[in-house]
JSON list of C-alpha atoms in Angstrom, two decimals:
[
{"chain": "A", "resi": 1320, "resn": "UNK", "atom": "CA", "xyz": [-13.89, 17.15, 84.81]},
{"chain": "A", "resi": 1321, "resn": "UNK", "atom": "CA", "xyz": [-17.07, 15.13, 84.16]},
{"chain": "A", "resi": 1322, "resn": "UNK", "atom": "CA", "xyz": [-17.75, 14.99, 87.97]},
{"chain": "A", "resi": 1323, "resn": "UNK", "atom": "CA", "xyz": [-17.97, 18.81, 88.22]},
{"chain": "A", "resi": 1324, "resn": "UNK", "atom": "CA", "xyz": [-21.77, 19.06, 87.59]},
{"chain": "A", "resi": 1325, "resn": "UNK", "atom": "CA", "xyz": [-22.58, 16.65, 90.41]},
{"chain": "A", "resi": 1326, "resn": "UNK", "atom": "CA", "xyz": [-20.61, 18.60, 92.99]},
{"chain": "A", "resi": 1327, "resn": "UNK", "atom": "CA", "xyz": [-21.78, 22.10, 91.93]},
{"chain": "A", "resi": 1328, "resn": "UNK", "atom": "CA", "xyz": [-25.28, 21.38, 90.74]},
{"chain": "A", "resi": 1329, "resn": "UNK", "atom": "CA", "xyz": [-26.72, 24.01, 88.45]},
{"chain": "A", "resi": 1330, "resn": "UNK", "atom": "CA", "xyz": [-23.99, 26.54, 89.37]},
{"chain": "A", "resi": 1331, "resn": "UNK", "atom": "CA", "xyz": [-21.54, 25.03, 86.90]},
{"chain": "A", "resi": 1332, "resn": "UNK", "atom": "CA", "xyz": [-22.03, 23.61, 83.42]},
{"chain": "A", "resi": 1333, "resn": "UNK", "atom": "CA", "xyz": [-19.52, 21.37, 81.84]},
{"chain": "A", "resi": 1334, "resn": "UNK", "atom": "CA", "xyz": [-19.17, 21.26, 78.05]},
{"chain": "A", "resi": 1335, "resn": "UNK", "atom": "CA", "xyz": [-16.70, 19.23, 76.12]},
{"chain": "A", "resi": 1336, "resn": "UNK", "atom": "CA", "xyz": [-15.78, 20.30, 72.56]},
{"chain": "A", "resi": 1337, "resn": "UNK", "atom": "CA", "xyz": [-13.97, 18.07, 70.10]},
{"chain": "A", "resi": 1338, "resn": "UNK", "atom": "CA", "xyz": [-11.13, 20.30, 68.73]},
{"chain": "A", "resi": 1339, "resn": "UNK", "atom": "CA", "xyz": [-11.00, 18.30, 65.49]},
{"chain": "A", "resi": 1340, "resn": "UNK", "atom": "CA", "xyz": [-14.57, 19.16, 64.72]},
{"chain": "A", "resi": 1341, "resn": "UNK", "atom": "CA", "xyz": [-14.73, 22.72, 66.10]},
{"chain": "A", "resi": 1342, "resn": "UNK", "atom": "CA", "xyz": [-11.53, 24.37, 65.04]},
{"chain": "A", "resi": 1343, "resn": "UNK", "atom": "CA", "xyz": [-13.31, 27.76, 64.55]},
{"chain": "A", "resi": 1344, "resn": "UNK", "atom": "CA", "xyz": [-14.43, 27.82, 68.20]},
{"chain": "A", "resi": 1345, "resn": "UNK", "atom": "CA", "xyz": [-10.97, 26.86, 69.42]},
{"chain": "A", "resi": 1346, "resn": "UNK", "atom": "CA", "xyz": [-9.30, 29.53, 67.30]},
{"chain": "A", "resi": 1347, "resn": "UNK", "atom": "CA", "xyz": [-11.74, 32.22, 68.46]},
{"chain": "A", "resi": 1348, "resn": "UNK", "atom": "CA", "xyz": [-11.16, 31.24, 72.14]},
{"chain": "A", "resi": 1349, "resn": "UNK", "atom": "CA", "xyz": [-7.38, 31.17, 71.87]},
{"chain": "A", "resi": 1350, "resn": "UNK", "atom": "CA", "xyz": [-7.07, 27.45, 72.54]},
{"chain": "A", "resi": 1351, "resn": "UNK", "atom": "CA", "xyz": [-3.45, 26.46, 71.96]},
{"chain": "A", "resi": 1352, "resn": "UNK", "atom": "CA", "xyz": [-3.31, 23.28, 74.04]},
{"chain": "A", "resi": 1353, "resn": "UNK", "atom": "CA", "xyz": [-5.74, 20.77, 75.45]},
{"chain": "A", "resi": 1354, "resn": "UNK", "atom": "CA", "xyz": [-7.39, 20.42, 77.73]},
{"chain": "A", "resi": 1355, "resn": "UNK", "atom": "CA", "xyz": [-8.45, 24.03, 77.72]},
{"chain": "A", "resi": 1356, "resn": "UNK", "atom": "CA", "xyz": [-10.77, 25.08, 80.49]},
{"chain": "A", "resi": 1357, "resn": "UNK", "atom": "CA", "xyz": [-12.65, 28.37, 80.39]},
{"chain": "A", "resi": 1358, "resn": "UNK", "atom": "CA", "xyz": [-14.62, 29.81, 83.30]},
{"chain": "A", "resi": 1359, "resn": "UNK", "atom": "CA", "xyz": [-17.52, 32.16, 82.62]},
{"chain": "A", "resi": 1360, "resn": "UNK", "atom": "CA", "xyz": [-19.57, 34.14, 85.07]},
{"chain": "A", "resi": 1361, "resn": "UNK", "atom": "CA", "xyz": [-22.96, 35.75, 84.68]},
{"chain": "A", "resi": 1362, "resn": "UNK", "atom": "CA", "xyz": [-22.57, 39.55, 84.53]},
{"chain": "A", "resi": 1363, "resn": "UNK", "atom": "CA", "xyz": [-25.82, 41.50, 84.28]},
{"chain": "A", "resi": 1364, "resn": "UNK", "atom": "CA", "xyz": [-23.80, 44.74, 83.72]},
{"chain": "A", "resi": 1365, "resn": "UNK", "atom": "CA", "xyz": [-22.64, 43.67, 80.29]},
{"chain": "A", "resi": 1366, "resn": "UNK", "atom": "CA", "xyz": [-24.08, 45.51, 77.33]},
{"chain": "A", "resi": 1367, "resn": "UNK", "atom": "CA", "xyz": [-26.28, 43.80, 74.77]},
{"chain": "A", "resi": 1368, "resn": "UNK", "atom": "CA", "xyz": [-27.73, 40.33, 74.99]},
{"chain": "A", "resi": 1369, "resn": "UNK", "atom": "CA", "xyz": [-24.54, 38.52, 76.02]},
{"chain": "A", "resi": 1370, "resn": "UNK", "atom": "CA", "xyz": [-24.39, 38.33, 79.80]},
{"chain": "A", "resi": 1371, "resn": "UNK", "atom": "CA", "xyz": [-21.66, 35.72, 80.26]},
{"chain": "A", "resi": 1372, "resn": "UNK", "atom": "CA", "xyz": [-18.16, 36.95, 80.80]},
{"chain": "A", "resi": 1373, "resn": "UNK", "atom": "CA", "xyz": [-15.00, 34.91, 80.63]},
{"chain": "A", "resi": 1374, "resn": "UNK", "atom": "CA", "xyz": [-13.11, 35.33, 83.92]},
{"chain": "A", "resi": 1375, "resn": "UNK", "atom": "CA", "xyz": [-10.41, 32.71, 83.87]},
{"chain": "A", "resi": 1376, "resn": "UNK", "atom": "CA", "xyz": [-8.76, 30.10, 81.70]},
{"chain": "A", "resi": 1377, "resn": "UNK", "atom": "CA", "xyz": [-6.38, 27.21, 82.12]},
{"chain": "A", "resi": 1378, "resn": "UNK", "atom": "CA", "xyz": [-4.33, 25.87, 79.19]},
{"chain": "A", "resi": 1379, "resn": "UNK", "atom": "CA", "xyz": [-3.11, 22.31, 79.39]},
{"chain": "A", "resi": 1380, "resn": "UNK", "atom": "CA", "xyz": [-3.56, 19.59, 81.96]},
{"chain": "A", "resi": 1381, "resn": "UNK", "atom": "CA", "xyz": [-2.84, 21.77, 85.03]},
{"chain": "A", "resi": 1382, "resn": "UNK", "atom": "CA", "xyz": [-5.07, 19.97, 87.47]},
{"chain": "A", "resi": 1383, "resn": "UNK", "atom": "CA", "xyz": [-4.05, 22.22, 90.39]},
{"chain": "A", "resi": 1384, "resn": "UNK", "atom": "CA", "xyz": [-5.12, 25.32, 88.42]},
{"chain": "A", "resi": 1385, "resn": "UNK", "atom": "CA", "xyz": [-8.37, 23.79, 87.31]},
{"chain": "A", "resi": 1386, "resn": "UNK", "atom": "CA", "xyz": [-9.22, 22.85, 90.93]},
{"chain": "A", "resi": 1387, "resn": "UNK", "atom": "CA", "xyz": [-8.12, 26.27, 92.28]},
{"chain": "A", "resi": 1388, "resn": "UNK", "atom": "CA", "xyz": [-10.36, 28.06, 89.82]},
{"chain": "A", "resi": 1389, "resn": "UNK", "atom": "CA", "xyz": [-13.35, 25.87, 90.70]},
{"chain": "A", "resi": 1390, "resn": "UNK", "atom": "CA", "xyz": [-12.86, 26.31, 94.42]},
{"chain": "A", "resi": 1391, "resn": "UNK", "atom": "CA", "xyz": [-12.20, 30.01, 94.12]},
{"chain": "A", "resi": 1392, "resn": "UNK", "atom": "CA", "xyz": [-15.03, 30.87, 91.74]},
{"chain": "A", "resi": 1393, "resn": "UNK", "atom": "CA", "xyz": [-17.66, 28.46, 93.06]},
{"chain": "A", "resi": 1394, "resn": "UNK", "atom": "CA", "xyz": [-16.58, 27.42, 96.59]},
{"chain": "A", "resi": 1395, "resn": "UNK", "atom": "CA", "xyz": [-17.33, 23.83, 97.48]},
{"chain": "A", "resi": 1396, "resn": "UNK", "atom": "CA", "xyz": [-20.75, 23.88, 95.88]},
{"chain": "A", "resi": 1397, "resn": "UNK", "atom": "CA", "xyz": [-22.84, 24.76, 98.94]},
{"chain": "A", "resi": 1398, "resn": "UNK", "atom": "CA", "xyz": [-21.15, 27.80, 100.52]},
{"chain": "A", "resi": 1399, "resn": "UNK", "atom": "CA", "xyz": [-22.56, 30.65, 98.42]},
{"chain": "A", "resi": 1400, "resn": "UNK", "atom": "CA", "xyz": [-23.27, 33.99, 99.98]},
{"chain": "A", "resi": 1401, "resn": "UNK", "atom": "CA", "xyz": [-26.96, 33.06, 100.38]},
{"chain": "A", "resi": 1402, "resn": "UNK", "atom": "CA", "xyz": [-25.93, 30.35, 102.84]},
{"chain": "A", "resi": 1403, "resn": "UNK", "atom": "CA", "xyz": [-24.83, 32.96, 105.45]},
{"chain": "A", "resi": 1404, "resn": "UNK", "atom": "CA", "xyz": [-26.99, 35.21, 107.63]},
{"chain": "A", "resi": 1405, "resn": "UNK", "atom": "CA", "xyz": [-24.68, 38.23, 107.33]},
{"chain": "A", "resi": 1406, "resn": "UNK", "atom": "CA", "xyz": [-22.09, 39.56, 104.92]},
{"chain": "A", "resi": 1407, "resn": "UNK", "atom": "CA", "xyz": [-19.48, 39.49, 107.72]},
{"chain": "A", "resi": 1408, "resn": "UNK", "atom": "CA", "xyz": [-20.14, 35.74, 108.25]},
{"chain": "A", "resi": 1409, "resn": "UNK", "atom": "CA", "xyz": [-19.66, 35.17, 104.49]},
{"chain": "A", "resi": 1410, "resn": "UNK", "atom": "CA", "xyz": [-16.38, 37.20, 104.55]},
{"chain": "A", "resi": 1411, "resn": "UNK", "atom": "CA", "xyz": [-15.13, 35.12, 107.52]},
{"chain": "A", "resi": 1412, "resn": "UNK", "atom": "CA", "xyz": [-15.90, 31.95, 105.60]},
{"chain": "A", "resi": 1413, "resn": "UNK", "atom": "CA", "xyz": [-14.05, 33.21, 102.50]},
{"chain": "A", "resi": 1414, "resn": "UNK", "atom": "CA", "xyz": [-11.00, 34.24, 104.59]},
{"chain": "A", "resi": 1415, "resn": "UNK", "atom": "CA", "xyz": [-10.92, 30.69, 106.07]},
{"chain": "A", "resi": 1416, "resn": "UNK", "atom": "CA", "xyz": [-11.86, 28.83, 102.88]},
{"chain": "A", "resi": 1417, "resn": "UNK", "atom": "CA", "xyz": [-8.24, 27.75, 102.54]},
{"chain": "A", "resi": 1418, "resn": "UNK", "atom": "CA", "xyz": [-4.95, 28.12, 104.37]},
{"chain": "A", "resi": 1419, "resn": "UNK", "atom": "CA", "xyz": [-3.91, 30.92, 101.96]},
{"chain": "A", "resi": 1420, "resn": "UNK", "atom": "CA", "xyz": [-6.54, 33.17, 100.46]},
{"chain": "A", "resi": 1421, "resn": "UNK", "atom": "CA", "xyz": [-5.97, 36.20, 98.15]},
{"chain": "A", "resi": 1422, "resn": "UNK", "atom": "CA", "xyz": [-8.68, 38.78, 97.61]},
{"chain": "A", "resi": 1423, "resn": "UNK", "atom": "CA", "xyz": [-7.83, 40.12, 94.19]},
{"chain": "A", "resi": 1424, "resn": "UNK", "atom": "CA", "xyz": [-9.22, 42.11, 91.32]},
{"chain": "A", "resi": 1425, "resn": "UNK", "atom": "CA", "xyz": [-9.96, 39.64, 88.54]},
{"chain": "A", "resi": 1426, "resn": "UNK", "atom": "CA", "xyz": [-8.43, 36.19, 88.51]},
{"chain": "A", "resi": 1427, "resn": "UNK", "atom": "CA", "xyz": [-4.84, 34.92, 88.30]},
{"chain": "A", "resi": 1428, "resn": "UNK", "atom": "CA", "xyz": [-5.14, 34.35, 84.54]},
{"chain": "A", "resi": 1429, "resn": "UNK", "atom": "CA", "xyz": [-7.14, 37.54, 83.93]},
{"chain": "A", "resi": 1430, "resn": "UNK", "atom": "CA", "xyz": [-5.97, 40.07, 86.51]},
{"chain": "A", "resi": 1431, "resn": "UNK", "atom": "CA", "xyz": [-7.73, 43.43, 86.51]},
{"chain": "A", "resi": 1432, "resn": "UNK", "atom": "CA", "xyz": [-4.78, 45.39, 87.81]},
{"chain": "A", "resi": 1433, "resn": "UNK", "atom": "CA", "xyz": [-1.04, 45.19, 87.92]},
{"chain": "A", "resi": 1434, "resn": "UNK", "atom": "CA", "xyz": [-0.89, 44.66, 91.68]},
{"chain": "A", "resi": 1435, "resn": "UNK", "atom": "CA", "xyz": [-3.03, 41.55, 91.40]},
{"chain": "A", "resi": 1436, "resn": "UNK", "atom": "CA", "xyz": [-0.94, 40.20, 88.52]},
{"chain": "A", "resi": 1437, "resn": "UNK", "atom": "CA", "xyz": [2.28, 40.69, 90.47]},
{"chain": "A", "resi": 1438, "resn": "UNK", "atom": "CA", "xyz": [0.88, 39.04, 93.59]},
{"chain": "A", "resi": 1439, "resn": "UNK", "atom": "CA", "xyz": [-0.38, 35.98, 91.69]},
{"chain": "A", "resi": 1440, "resn": "UNK", "atom": "CA", "xyz": [2.87, 35.61, 89.75]},
{"chain": "A", "resi": 1441, "resn": "UNK", "atom": "CA", "xyz": [4.82, 35.83, 93.05]},
{"chain": "A", "resi": 1442, "resn": "UNK", "atom": "CA", "xyz": [2.61, 33.14, 94.68]},
{"chain": "A", "resi": 1443, "resn": "UNK", "atom": "CA", "xyz": [2.97, 30.96, 91.54]},
{"chain": "A", "resi": 1444, "resn": "UNK", "atom": "CA", "xyz": [6.81, 31.47, 91.56]},
{"chain": "A", "resi": 1445, "resn": "UNK", "atom": "CA", "xyz": [6.78, 30.15, 95.17]},
{"chain": "A", "resi": 1446, "resn": "UNK", "atom": "CA", "xyz": [4.50, 27.28, 94.07]},
{"chain": "A", "resi": 1447, "resn": "UNK", "atom": "CA", "xyz": [1.96, 28.32, 96.74]},
{"chain": "A", "resi": 1448, "resn": "UNK", "atom": "CA", "xyz": [-1.40, 26.61, 96.73]},
{"chain": "A", "resi": 1449, "resn": "UNK", "atom": "CA", "xyz": [-4.00, 29.29, 97.35]},
{"chain": "A", "resi": 1450, "resn": "UNK", "atom": "CA", "xyz": [-7.58, 30.15, 96.80]},
{"chain": "A", "resi": 1451, "resn": "UNK", "atom": "CA", "xyz": [-8.60, 33.54, 95.41]},
{"chain": "A", "resi": 1452, "resn": "UNK", "atom": "CA", "xyz": [-11.77, 35.64, 95.55]},
{"chain": "A", "resi": 1453, "resn": "UNK", "atom": "CA", "xyz": [-12.43, 38.10, 92.73]},
{"chain": "A", "resi": 1454, "resn": "UNK", "atom": "CA", "xyz": [-13.70, 41.18, 94.61]},
{"chain": "A", "resi": 1455, "resn": "UNK", "atom": "CA", "xyz": [-14.95, 42.63, 91.32]},
{"chain": "A", "resi": 1456, "resn": "UNK", "atom": "CA", "xyz": [-17.76, 40.06, 91.45]},
{"chain": "A", "resi": 1457, "resn": "UNK", "atom": "CA", "xyz": [-19.49, 41.67, 94.40]},
{"chain": "A", "resi": 1458, "resn": "UNK", "atom": "CA", "xyz": [-19.40, 45.45, 94.92]},
{"chain": "A", "resi": 1459, "resn": "UNK", "atom": "CA", "xyz": [-20.86, 45.24, 98.40]},
{"chain": "A", "resi": 1460, "resn": "UNK", "atom": "CA", "xyz": [-18.34, 42.64, 99.58]},
{"chain": "A", "resi": 1461, "resn": "UNK", "atom": "CA", "xyz": [-15.56, 44.65, 97.99]},
{"chain": "A", "resi": 1462, "resn": "UNK", "atom": "CA", "xyz": [-16.44, 47.70, 100.06]},
{"chain": "A", "resi": 1463, "resn": "UNK", "atom": "CA", "xyz": [-17.25, 45.79, 103.28]},
{"chain": "A", "resi": 1464, "resn": "UNK", "atom": "CA", "xyz": [-13.97, 43.84, 103.26]},
{"chain": "A", "resi": 1465, "resn": "UNK", "atom": "CA", "xyz": [-12.01, 47.06, 103.40]},
{"chain": "A", "resi": 1466, "resn": "UNK", "atom": "CA", "xyz": [-13.66, 47.89, 106.73]},
{"chain": "A", "resi": 1467, "resn": "UNK", "atom": "CA", "xyz": [-13.74, 44.30, 107.93]},
{"chain": "A", "resi": 1468, "resn": "UNK", "atom": "CA", "xyz": [-10.00, 43.93, 107.44]},
{"chain": "A", "resi": 1469, "resn": "UNK", "atom": "CA", "xyz": [-9.07, 47.55, 108.15]},
{"chain": "A", "resi": 1470, "resn": "UNK", "atom": "CA", "xyz": [-7.09, 47.47, 104.94]},
{"chain": "A", "resi": 1471, "resn": "UNK", "atom": "CA", "xyz": [-8.27, 49.99, 102.25]},
{"chain": "A", "resi": 1472, "resn": "UNK", "atom": "CA", "xyz": [-6.77, 48.47, 99.04]},
{"chain": "A", "resi": 1473, "resn": "UNK", "atom": "CA", "xyz": [-6.54, 45.25, 97.00]},
{"chain": "A", "resi": 1474, "resn": "UNK", "atom": "CA", "xyz": [-5.06, 42.73, 96.71]},
{"chain": "A", "resi": 1475, "resn": "UNK", "atom": "CA", "xyz": [-5.25, 41.44, 100.33]},
{"chain": "A", "resi": 1476, "resn": "UNK", "atom": "CA", "xyz": [-3.51, 38.25, 101.35]},
{"chain": "A", "resi": 1477, "resn": "UNK", "atom": "CA", "xyz": [-4.57, 36.08, 104.27]},
{"chain": "A", "resi": 1478, "resn": "UNK", "atom": "CA", "xyz": [-2.62, 33.17, 105.73]},
{"chain": "A", "resi": 1479, "resn": "UNK", "atom": "CA", "xyz": [-4.32, 30.96, 108.36]},
{"chain": "A", "resi": 1480, "resn": "UNK", "atom": "CA", "xyz": [-7.21, 33.42, 108.53]},
{"chain": "A", "resi": 1481, "resn": "UNK", "atom": "CA", "xyz": [-4.93, 36.32, 109.39]},
{"chain": "A", "resi": 1482, "resn": "UNK", "atom": "CA", "xyz": [-4.43, 39.35, 107.15]},
{"chain": "A", "resi": 1483, "resn": "UNK", "atom": "CA", "xyz": [-0.79, 39.62, 106.04]},
{"chain": "A", "resi": 1484, "resn": "UNK", "atom": "CA", "xyz": [-1.39, 42.79, 103.92]},
{"chain": "A", "resi": 1485, "resn": "UNK", "atom": "CA", "xyz": [-1.28, 44.04, 100.40]},
{"chain": "A", "resi": 1486, "resn": "UNK", "atom": "CA", "xyz": [1.33, 43.65, 97.65]},
{"chain": "A", "resi": 1487, "resn": "UNK", "atom": "CA", "xyz": [3.62, 46.23, 99.26]},
{"chain": "A", "resi": 1488, "resn": "UNK", "atom": "CA", "xyz": [3.80, 44.13, 102.46]},
{"chain": "A", "resi": 1489, "resn": "UNK", "atom": "CA", "xyz": [4.32, 40.93, 100.52]},
{"chain": "A", "resi": 1490, "resn": "UNK", "atom": "CA", "xyz": [7.16, 42.47, 98.50]},
{"chain": "A", "resi": 1491, "resn": "UNK", "atom": "CA", "xyz": [8.74, 43.80, 101.72]},
{"chain": "A", "resi": 1492, "resn": "UNK", "atom": "CA", "xyz": [8.48, 40.31, 103.28]},
{"chain": "A", "resi": 1493, "resn": "UNK", "atom": "CA", "xyz": [10.19, 38.85, 100.19]},
{"chain": "A", "resi": 1494, "resn": "UNK", "atom": "CA", "xyz": [12.95, 41.46, 100.26]},
{"chain": "A", "resi": 1495, "resn": "UNK", "atom": "CA", "xyz": [13.61, 40.73, 103.96]},
{"chain": "A", "resi": 1496, "resn": "UNK", "atom": "CA", "xyz": [13.66, 36.96, 103.26]},
{"chain": "A", "resi": 1497, "resn": "UNK", "atom": "CA", "xyz": [10.58, 36.39, 105.48]},
{"chain": "A", "resi": 1498, "resn": "UNK", "atom": "CA", "xyz": [7.99, 35.53, 102.83]},
{"chain": "A", "resi": 1499, "resn": "UNK", "atom": "CA", "xyz": [8.50, 31.77, 102.83]},
{"chain": "A", "resi": 1500, "resn": "UNK", "atom": "CA", "xyz": [8.11, 31.60, 106.60]},
{"chain": "A", "resi": 1501, "resn": "UNK", "atom": "CA", "xyz": [5.01, 33.83, 106.50]},
{"chain": "A", "resi": 1502, "resn": "UNK", "atom": "CA", "xyz": [3.46, 31.61, 103.83]},
{"chain": "A", "resi": 1503, "resn": "UNK", "atom": "CA", "xyz": [4.43, 28.48, 105.76]},
{"chain": "A", "resi": 1504, "resn": "UNK", "atom": "CA", "xyz": [6.44, 26.98, 102.91]}
]
């Protein structure tokens, strides 16, 4: 974890808290195992002075989940939206960021709708490695992706840069016994 700031520059801060000396912070944050990793994002829409919002957490030494959250929330450190000339170029880069990419509302540990929660649980049940993008983080991207993909709802699942569909399609593929093949597992 200590290498995170060097890869992500000023986009990510790393703070280590000694649980034996800060039990009140741990209790308030719901820490029940260590390591506990919390991901916050700046949200100017929040009321009052507090503009940081918790968007995801990982309890325990789940390295894959820690890496997935870093890659999903912050890319590889140099592929932010500002690095692309158009929104469509940025969307194409997100779709191809990983072999399997889910555009969801919220995050796997903090889904903002039941469909997102079901999709993430299903992918986790199949032990699928995937990257996600929280479409709630960017209203313009959220609306543009619907047109770009010609799919009006979320979540949206892409495999190999190709839209598979929403939760209804994923559940149908599972019912028909075709989901593993579609996911390439």
